PDB file of C-alpha atoms in Angstrom:
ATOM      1  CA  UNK B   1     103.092  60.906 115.893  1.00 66.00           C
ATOM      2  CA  UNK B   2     100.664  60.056 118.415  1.00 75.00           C
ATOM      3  CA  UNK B   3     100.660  57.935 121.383  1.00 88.00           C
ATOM      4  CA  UNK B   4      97.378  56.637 124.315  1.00 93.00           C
ATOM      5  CA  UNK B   5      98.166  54.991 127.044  1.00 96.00           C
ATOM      6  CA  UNK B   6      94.985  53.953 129.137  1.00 97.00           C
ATOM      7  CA  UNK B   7      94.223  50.920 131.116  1.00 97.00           C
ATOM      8  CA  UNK B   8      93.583  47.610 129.667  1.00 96.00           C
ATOM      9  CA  UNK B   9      91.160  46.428 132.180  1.00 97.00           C
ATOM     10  CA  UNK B  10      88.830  47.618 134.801  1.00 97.00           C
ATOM     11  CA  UNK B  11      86.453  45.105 136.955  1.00 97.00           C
ATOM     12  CA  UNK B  12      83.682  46.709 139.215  1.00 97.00           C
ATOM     13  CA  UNK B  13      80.530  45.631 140.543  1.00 97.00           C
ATOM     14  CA  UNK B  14      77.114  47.600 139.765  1.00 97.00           C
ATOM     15  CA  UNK B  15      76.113  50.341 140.863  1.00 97.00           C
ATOM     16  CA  UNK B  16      79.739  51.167 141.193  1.00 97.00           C
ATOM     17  CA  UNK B  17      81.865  54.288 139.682  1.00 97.00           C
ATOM     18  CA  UNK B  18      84.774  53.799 137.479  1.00 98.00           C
ATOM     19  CA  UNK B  19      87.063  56.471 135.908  1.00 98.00           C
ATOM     20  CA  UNK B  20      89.265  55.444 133.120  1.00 98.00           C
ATOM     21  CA  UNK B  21      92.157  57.967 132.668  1.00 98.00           C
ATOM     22  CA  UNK B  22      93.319  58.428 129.235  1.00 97.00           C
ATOM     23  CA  UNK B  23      97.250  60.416 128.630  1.00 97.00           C
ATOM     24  CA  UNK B  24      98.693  61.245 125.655  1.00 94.00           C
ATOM     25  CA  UNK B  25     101.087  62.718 123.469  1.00 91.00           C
ATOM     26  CA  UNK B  26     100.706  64.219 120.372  1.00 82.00           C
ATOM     27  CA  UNK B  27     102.392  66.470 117.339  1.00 76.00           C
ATOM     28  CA  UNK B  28      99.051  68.342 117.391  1.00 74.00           C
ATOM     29  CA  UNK B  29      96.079  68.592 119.620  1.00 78.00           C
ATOM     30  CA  UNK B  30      92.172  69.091 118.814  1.00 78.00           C
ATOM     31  CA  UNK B  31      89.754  67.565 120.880  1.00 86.00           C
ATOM     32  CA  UNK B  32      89.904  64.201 123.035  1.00 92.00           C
ATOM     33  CA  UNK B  33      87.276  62.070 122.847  1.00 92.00           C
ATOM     34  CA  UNK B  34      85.301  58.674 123.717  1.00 95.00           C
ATOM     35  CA  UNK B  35      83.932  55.461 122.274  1.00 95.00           C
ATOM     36  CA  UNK B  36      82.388  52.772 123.953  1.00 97.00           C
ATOM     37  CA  UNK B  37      82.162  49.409 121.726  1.00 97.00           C
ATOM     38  CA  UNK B  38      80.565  45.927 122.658  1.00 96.00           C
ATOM     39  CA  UNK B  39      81.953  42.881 121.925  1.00 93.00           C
ATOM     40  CA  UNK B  40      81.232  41.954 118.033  1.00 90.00           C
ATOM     41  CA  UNK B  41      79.987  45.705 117.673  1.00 93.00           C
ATOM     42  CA  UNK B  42      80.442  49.298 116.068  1.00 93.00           C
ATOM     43  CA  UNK B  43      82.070  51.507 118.155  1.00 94.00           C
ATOM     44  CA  UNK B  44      79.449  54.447 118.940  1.00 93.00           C
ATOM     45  CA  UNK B  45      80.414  57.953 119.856  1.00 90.00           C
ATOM     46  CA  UNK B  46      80.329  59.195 123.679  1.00 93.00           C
ATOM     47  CA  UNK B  47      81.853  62.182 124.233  1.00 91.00           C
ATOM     48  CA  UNK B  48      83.943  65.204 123.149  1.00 89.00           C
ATOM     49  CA  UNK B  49      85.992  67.380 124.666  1.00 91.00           C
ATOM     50  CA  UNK B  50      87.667  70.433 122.919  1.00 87.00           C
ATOM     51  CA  UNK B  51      88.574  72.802 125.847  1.00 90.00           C
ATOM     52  CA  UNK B  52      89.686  71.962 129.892  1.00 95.00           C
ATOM     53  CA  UNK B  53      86.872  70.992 132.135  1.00 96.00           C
ATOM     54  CA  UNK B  54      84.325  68.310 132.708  1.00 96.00           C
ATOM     55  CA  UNK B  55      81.384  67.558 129.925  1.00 92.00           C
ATOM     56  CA  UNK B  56      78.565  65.304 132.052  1.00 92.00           C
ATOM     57  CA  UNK B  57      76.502  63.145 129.925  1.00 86.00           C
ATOM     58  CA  UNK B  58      74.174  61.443 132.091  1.00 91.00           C
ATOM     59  CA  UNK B  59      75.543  58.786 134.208  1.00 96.00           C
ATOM     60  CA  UNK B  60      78.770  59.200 131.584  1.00 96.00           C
ATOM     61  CA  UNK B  61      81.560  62.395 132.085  1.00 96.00           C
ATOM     62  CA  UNK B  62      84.611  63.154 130.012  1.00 97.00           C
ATOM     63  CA  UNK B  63      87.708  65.426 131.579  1.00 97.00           C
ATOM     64  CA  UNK B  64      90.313  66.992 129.744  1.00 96.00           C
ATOM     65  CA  UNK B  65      93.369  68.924 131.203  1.00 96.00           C
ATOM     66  CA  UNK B  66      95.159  70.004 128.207  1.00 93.00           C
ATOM     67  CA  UNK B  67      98.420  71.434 129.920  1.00 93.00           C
ATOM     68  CA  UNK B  68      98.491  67.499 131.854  1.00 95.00           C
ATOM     69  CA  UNK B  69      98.020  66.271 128.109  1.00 94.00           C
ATOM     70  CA  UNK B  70      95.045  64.180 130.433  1.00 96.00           C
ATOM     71  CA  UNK B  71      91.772  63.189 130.043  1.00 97.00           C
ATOM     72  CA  UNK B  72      89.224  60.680 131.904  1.00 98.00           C
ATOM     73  CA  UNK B  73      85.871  58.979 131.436  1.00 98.00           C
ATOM     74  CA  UNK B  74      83.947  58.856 134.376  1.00 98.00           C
ATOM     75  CA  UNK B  75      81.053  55.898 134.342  1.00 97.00           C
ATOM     76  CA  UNK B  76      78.737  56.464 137.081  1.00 97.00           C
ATOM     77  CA  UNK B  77      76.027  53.923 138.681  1.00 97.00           C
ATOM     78  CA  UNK B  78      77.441  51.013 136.243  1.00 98.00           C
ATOM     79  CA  UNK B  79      75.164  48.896 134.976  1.00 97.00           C
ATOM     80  CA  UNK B  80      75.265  45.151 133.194  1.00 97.00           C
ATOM     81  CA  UNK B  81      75.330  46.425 130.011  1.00 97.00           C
ATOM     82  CA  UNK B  82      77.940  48.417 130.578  1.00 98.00           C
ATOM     83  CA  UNK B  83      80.639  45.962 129.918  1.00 98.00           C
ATOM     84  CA  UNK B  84      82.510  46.818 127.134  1.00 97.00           C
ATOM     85  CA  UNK B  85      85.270  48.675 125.826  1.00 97.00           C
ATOM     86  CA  UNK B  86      86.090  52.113 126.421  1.00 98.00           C
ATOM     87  CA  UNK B  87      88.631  54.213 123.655  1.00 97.00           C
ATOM     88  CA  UNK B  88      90.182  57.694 124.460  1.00 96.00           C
ATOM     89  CA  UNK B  89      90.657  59.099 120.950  1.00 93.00           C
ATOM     90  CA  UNK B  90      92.678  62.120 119.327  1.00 90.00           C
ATOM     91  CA  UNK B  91      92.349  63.927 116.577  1.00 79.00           C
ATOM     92  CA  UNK B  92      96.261  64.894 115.031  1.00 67.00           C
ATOM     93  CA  UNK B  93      95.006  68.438 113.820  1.00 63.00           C
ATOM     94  CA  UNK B  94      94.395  72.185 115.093  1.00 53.00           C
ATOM     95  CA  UNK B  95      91.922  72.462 112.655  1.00 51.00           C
ATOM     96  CA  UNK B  96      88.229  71.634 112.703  1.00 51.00           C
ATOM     97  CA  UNK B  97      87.403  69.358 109.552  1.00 52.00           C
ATOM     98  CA  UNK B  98      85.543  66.205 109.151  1.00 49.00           C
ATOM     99  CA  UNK B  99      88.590  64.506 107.172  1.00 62.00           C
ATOM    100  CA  UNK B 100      90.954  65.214 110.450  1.00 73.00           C
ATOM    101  CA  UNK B 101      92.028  61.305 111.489  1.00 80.00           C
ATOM    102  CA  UNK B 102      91.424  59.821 114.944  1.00 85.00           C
ATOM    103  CA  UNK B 103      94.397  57.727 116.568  1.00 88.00           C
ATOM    104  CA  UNK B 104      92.545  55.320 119.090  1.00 92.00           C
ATOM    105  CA  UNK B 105      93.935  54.461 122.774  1.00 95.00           C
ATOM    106  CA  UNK B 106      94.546  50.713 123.543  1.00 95.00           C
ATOM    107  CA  UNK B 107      90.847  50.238 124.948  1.00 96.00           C
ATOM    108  CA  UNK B 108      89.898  49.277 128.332  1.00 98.00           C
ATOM    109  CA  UNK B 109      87.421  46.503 128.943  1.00 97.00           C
ATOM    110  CA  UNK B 110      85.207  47.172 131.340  1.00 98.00           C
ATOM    111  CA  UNK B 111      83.450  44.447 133.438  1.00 97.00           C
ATOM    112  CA  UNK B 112      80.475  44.949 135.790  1.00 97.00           C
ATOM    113  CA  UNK B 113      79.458  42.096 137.900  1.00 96.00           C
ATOM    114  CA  UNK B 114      76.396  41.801 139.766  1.00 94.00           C
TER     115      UNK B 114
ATOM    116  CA  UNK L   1      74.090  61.689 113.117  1.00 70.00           C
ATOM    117  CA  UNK L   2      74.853  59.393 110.072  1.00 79.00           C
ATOM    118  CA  UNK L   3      73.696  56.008 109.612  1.00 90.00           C
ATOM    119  CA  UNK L   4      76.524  53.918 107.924  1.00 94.00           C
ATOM    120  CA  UNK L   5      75.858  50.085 106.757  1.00 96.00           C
ATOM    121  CA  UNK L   6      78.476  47.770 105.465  1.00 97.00           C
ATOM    122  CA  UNK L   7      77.925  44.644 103.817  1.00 97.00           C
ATOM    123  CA  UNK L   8      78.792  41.769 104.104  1.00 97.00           C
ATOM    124  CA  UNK L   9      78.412  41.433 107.861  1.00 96.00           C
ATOM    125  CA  UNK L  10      80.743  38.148 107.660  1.00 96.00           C
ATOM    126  CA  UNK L  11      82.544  36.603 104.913  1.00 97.00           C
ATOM    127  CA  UNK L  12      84.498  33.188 104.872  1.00 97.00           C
ATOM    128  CA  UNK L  13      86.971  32.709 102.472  1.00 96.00           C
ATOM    129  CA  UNK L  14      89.966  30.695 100.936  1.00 96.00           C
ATOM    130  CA  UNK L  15      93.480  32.131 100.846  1.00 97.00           C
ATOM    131  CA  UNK L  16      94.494  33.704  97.969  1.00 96.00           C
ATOM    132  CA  UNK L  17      90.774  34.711  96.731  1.00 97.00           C
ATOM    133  CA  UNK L  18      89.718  38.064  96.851  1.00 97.00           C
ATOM    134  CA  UNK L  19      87.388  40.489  98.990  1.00 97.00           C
ATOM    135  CA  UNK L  20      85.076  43.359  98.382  1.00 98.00           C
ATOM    136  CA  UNK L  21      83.369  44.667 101.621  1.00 98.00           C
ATOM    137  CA  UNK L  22      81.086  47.981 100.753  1.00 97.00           C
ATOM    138  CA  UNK L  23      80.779  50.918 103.276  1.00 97.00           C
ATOM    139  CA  UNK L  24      77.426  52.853 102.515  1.00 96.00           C
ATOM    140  CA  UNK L  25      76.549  56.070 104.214  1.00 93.00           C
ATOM    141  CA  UNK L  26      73.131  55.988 104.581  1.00 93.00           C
ATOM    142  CA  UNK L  27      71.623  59.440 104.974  1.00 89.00           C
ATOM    143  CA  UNK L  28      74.939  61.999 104.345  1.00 85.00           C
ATOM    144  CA  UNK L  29      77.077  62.793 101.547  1.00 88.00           C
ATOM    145  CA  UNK L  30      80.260  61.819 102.709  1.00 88.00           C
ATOM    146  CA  UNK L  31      83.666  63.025 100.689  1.00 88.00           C
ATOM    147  CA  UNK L  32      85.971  61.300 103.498  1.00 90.00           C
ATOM    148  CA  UNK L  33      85.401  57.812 104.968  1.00 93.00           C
ATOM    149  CA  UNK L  34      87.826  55.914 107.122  1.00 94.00           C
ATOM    150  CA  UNK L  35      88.784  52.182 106.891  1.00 96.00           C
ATOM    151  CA  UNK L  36      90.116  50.565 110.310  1.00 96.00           C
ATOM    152  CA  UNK L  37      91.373  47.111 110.750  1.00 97.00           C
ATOM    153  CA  UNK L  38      90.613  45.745 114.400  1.00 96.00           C
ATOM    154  CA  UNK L  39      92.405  42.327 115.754  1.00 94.00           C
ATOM    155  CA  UNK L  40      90.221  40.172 118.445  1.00 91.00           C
ATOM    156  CA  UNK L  41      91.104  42.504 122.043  1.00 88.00           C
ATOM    157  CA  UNK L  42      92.756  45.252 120.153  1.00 92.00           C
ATOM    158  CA  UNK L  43      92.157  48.602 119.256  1.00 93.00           C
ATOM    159  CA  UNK L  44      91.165  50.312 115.923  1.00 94.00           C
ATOM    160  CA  UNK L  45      93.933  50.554 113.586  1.00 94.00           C
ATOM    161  CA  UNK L  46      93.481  53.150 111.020  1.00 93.00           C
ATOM    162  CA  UNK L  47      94.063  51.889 107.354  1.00 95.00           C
ATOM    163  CA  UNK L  48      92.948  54.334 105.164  1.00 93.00           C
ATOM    164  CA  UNK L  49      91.471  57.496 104.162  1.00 92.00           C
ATOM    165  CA  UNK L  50      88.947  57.301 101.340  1.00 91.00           C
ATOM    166  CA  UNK L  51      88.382  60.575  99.495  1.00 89.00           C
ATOM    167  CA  UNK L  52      85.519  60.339  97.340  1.00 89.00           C
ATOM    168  CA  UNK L  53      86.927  61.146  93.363  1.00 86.00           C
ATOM    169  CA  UNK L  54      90.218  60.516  94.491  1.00 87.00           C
ATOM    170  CA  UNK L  55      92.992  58.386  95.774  1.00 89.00           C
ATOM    171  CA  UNK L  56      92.844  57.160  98.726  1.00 92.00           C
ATOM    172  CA  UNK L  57      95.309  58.145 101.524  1.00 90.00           C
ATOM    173  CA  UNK L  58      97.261  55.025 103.242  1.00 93.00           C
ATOM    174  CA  UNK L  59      98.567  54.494 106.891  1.00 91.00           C
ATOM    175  CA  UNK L  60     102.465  53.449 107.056  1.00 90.00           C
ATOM    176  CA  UNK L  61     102.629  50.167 106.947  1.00 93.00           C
ATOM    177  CA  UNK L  62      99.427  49.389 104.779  1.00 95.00           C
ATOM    178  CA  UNK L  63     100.010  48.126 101.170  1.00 94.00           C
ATOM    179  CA  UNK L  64      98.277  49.643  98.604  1.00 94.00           C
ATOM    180  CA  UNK L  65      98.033  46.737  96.256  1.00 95.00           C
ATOM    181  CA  UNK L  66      96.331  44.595  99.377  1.00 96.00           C
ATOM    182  CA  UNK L  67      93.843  47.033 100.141  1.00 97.00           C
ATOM    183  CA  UNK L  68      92.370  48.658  97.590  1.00 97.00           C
ATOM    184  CA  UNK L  69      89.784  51.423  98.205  1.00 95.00           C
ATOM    185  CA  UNK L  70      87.598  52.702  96.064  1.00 93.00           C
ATOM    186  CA  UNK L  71      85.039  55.814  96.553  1.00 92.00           C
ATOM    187  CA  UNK L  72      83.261  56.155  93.945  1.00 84.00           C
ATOM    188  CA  UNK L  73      80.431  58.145  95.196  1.00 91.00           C
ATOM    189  CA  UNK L  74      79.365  60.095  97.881  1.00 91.00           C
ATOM    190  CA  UNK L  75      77.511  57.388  99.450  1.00 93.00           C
ATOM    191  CA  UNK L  76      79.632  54.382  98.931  1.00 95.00           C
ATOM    192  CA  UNK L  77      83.493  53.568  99.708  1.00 96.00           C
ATOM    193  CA  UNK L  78      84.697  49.139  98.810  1.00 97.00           C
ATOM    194  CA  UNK L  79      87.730  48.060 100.406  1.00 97.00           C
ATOM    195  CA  UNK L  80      89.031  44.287  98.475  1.00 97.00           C
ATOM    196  CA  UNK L  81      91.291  42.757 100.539  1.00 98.00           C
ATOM    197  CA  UNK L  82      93.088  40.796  97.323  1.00 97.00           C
ATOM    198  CA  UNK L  83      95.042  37.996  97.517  1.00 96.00           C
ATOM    199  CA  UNK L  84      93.507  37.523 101.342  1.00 97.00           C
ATOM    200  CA  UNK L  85      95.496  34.858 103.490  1.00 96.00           C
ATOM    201  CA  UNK L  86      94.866  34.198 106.880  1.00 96.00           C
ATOM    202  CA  UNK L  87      97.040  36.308 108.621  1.00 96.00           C
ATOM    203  CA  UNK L  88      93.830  39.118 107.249  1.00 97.00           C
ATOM    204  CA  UNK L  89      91.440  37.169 109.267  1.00 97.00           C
ATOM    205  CA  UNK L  90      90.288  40.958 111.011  1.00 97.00           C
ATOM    206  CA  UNK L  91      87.180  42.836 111.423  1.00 97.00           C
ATOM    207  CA  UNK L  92      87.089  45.521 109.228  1.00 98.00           C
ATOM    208  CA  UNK L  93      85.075  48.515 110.368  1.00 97.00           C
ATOM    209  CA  UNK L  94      84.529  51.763 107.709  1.00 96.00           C
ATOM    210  CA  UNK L  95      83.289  55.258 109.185  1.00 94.00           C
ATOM    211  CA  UNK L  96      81.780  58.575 108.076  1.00 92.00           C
ATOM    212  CA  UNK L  97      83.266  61.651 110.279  1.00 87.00           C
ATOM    213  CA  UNK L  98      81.127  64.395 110.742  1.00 83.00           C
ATOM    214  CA  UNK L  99      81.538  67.733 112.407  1.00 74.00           C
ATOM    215  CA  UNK L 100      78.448  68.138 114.919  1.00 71.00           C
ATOM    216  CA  UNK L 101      77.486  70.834 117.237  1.00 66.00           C
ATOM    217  CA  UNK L 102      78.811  69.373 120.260  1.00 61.00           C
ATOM    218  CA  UNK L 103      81.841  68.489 118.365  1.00 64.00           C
ATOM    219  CA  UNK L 104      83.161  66.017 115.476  1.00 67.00           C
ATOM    220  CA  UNK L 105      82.283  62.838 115.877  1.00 82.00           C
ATOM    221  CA  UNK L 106      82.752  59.511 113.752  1.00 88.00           C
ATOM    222  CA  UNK L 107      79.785  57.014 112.657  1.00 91.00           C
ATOM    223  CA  UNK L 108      80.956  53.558 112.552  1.00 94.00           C
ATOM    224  CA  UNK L 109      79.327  50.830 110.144  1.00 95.00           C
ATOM    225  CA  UNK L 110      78.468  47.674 111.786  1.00 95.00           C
ATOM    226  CA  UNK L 111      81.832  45.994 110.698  1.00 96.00           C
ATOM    227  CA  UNK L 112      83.084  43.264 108.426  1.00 97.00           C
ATOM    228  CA  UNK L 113      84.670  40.033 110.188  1.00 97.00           C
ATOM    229  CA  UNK L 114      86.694  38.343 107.471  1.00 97.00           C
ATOM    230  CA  UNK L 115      87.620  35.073 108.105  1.00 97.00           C
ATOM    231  CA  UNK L 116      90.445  33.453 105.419  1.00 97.00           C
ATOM    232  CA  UNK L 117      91.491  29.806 105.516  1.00 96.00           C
TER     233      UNK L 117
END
């Protein structure tokens, strides 16, 4: 089975940084990776990360240490719109296919004030 | 990417009628879309696996009778919530996964909030 723990909350002010560490535990391991969704919305896609290291998006970055079973989602120079929810995600397979299922983290809400 | 709609956005209903919410993928041929079930301040809780020509792979926990999926072509996937009481009051939120350069991602449709009195 699979198991996320990651925050349920995080409150910062703009401008700010905010890392939101994701750990898990799996049967099987291939990729970890990141959704933001707004309240009422889709979740949309952020980031992926396969192997150990740091993948920089623009003002978004995604960590993985695979032997700390460890990830994080860095949010740099927050902004308003910002505020939502942030999922760490993990796909239960070692191999790559498109029907490979995603077990979701808990979400943390994320709330930027001004 | 994929764009993936889902209709209706919102549906009201009385207990013990019955639900059909389409998933459409847009602009990909999709063989596999995913059904998730999301409670107000929760996270995504995977129902289903829609195969397209065939049955449709279910999460512990999820009836089969309830839920029924059907994918009957490479664009389209219906969950009917049958027999819906309130306690499926949910948003209901289908995806398309695809397997991308930078890695495999999923493509959420806009979601379904059922509401059952």
């Amino acid at each position: 089975g699979q198991s996320l723990e990651q925050p349920s909350e995080v409150t910062a002010v703009e401008g700010a940084i905010v890392q939101i560490n994701c750990t898990y535990q799996t049967s099987g391991f291939y990729g970890l990776s990141w959704y933001q969704q707004h309240d009422g919305g889709a979740p949309t896609f952020l980031s992926y990360n396969a192997l150990d290291g740091l993948e920089e998006t623009g003002r978004f970055s995604s960590f993985l240490s695979r032997s700390d079973s460890y990830g994080y989602l860095l949010l740099q120079e927050l902004q308003m719109k910002d505020s939502a929810s942030y999922f760490c995600a993990v796909r239960d397979a070692m191999i790559k296919a498109a029907g490979n299922k995603l077990t979701f983290g808990g979400g943390t809400r994320v709330l930027v004030k001004p | 990417g994929a764009v993936v709609s889902q209709h209706p956005s919102w549906v009201i209903c009385k207990s013990g009628t019955s639900v059909k919410i389409e998933c459409r993928s847009l602009d990909f041929q999709a063989t596999t879309m995913f059904w998730y079930r999301q409670f107000p301040k929760q996270s995504l809780m995977l129902m289903a696996t829609s195969n397209e020509g065939s049955k449709a792979t279910y999460e512990q926990g999820v009836e089969k009778d309830k839920f029924l999926i059907n994918h009957a072509s490479l664009t389209l996937s219906t969950l009917t919530v049958t027999s819906a009481h309130p306690e499926d009051s949910s948003f209901y939120i289908c995806s398309v996964p695809l397997i991308l350069p930078g890695g495999d991602e999923q493509f959420f449709g806009p979601g379904t909030r059922l509401t059952v009195l």
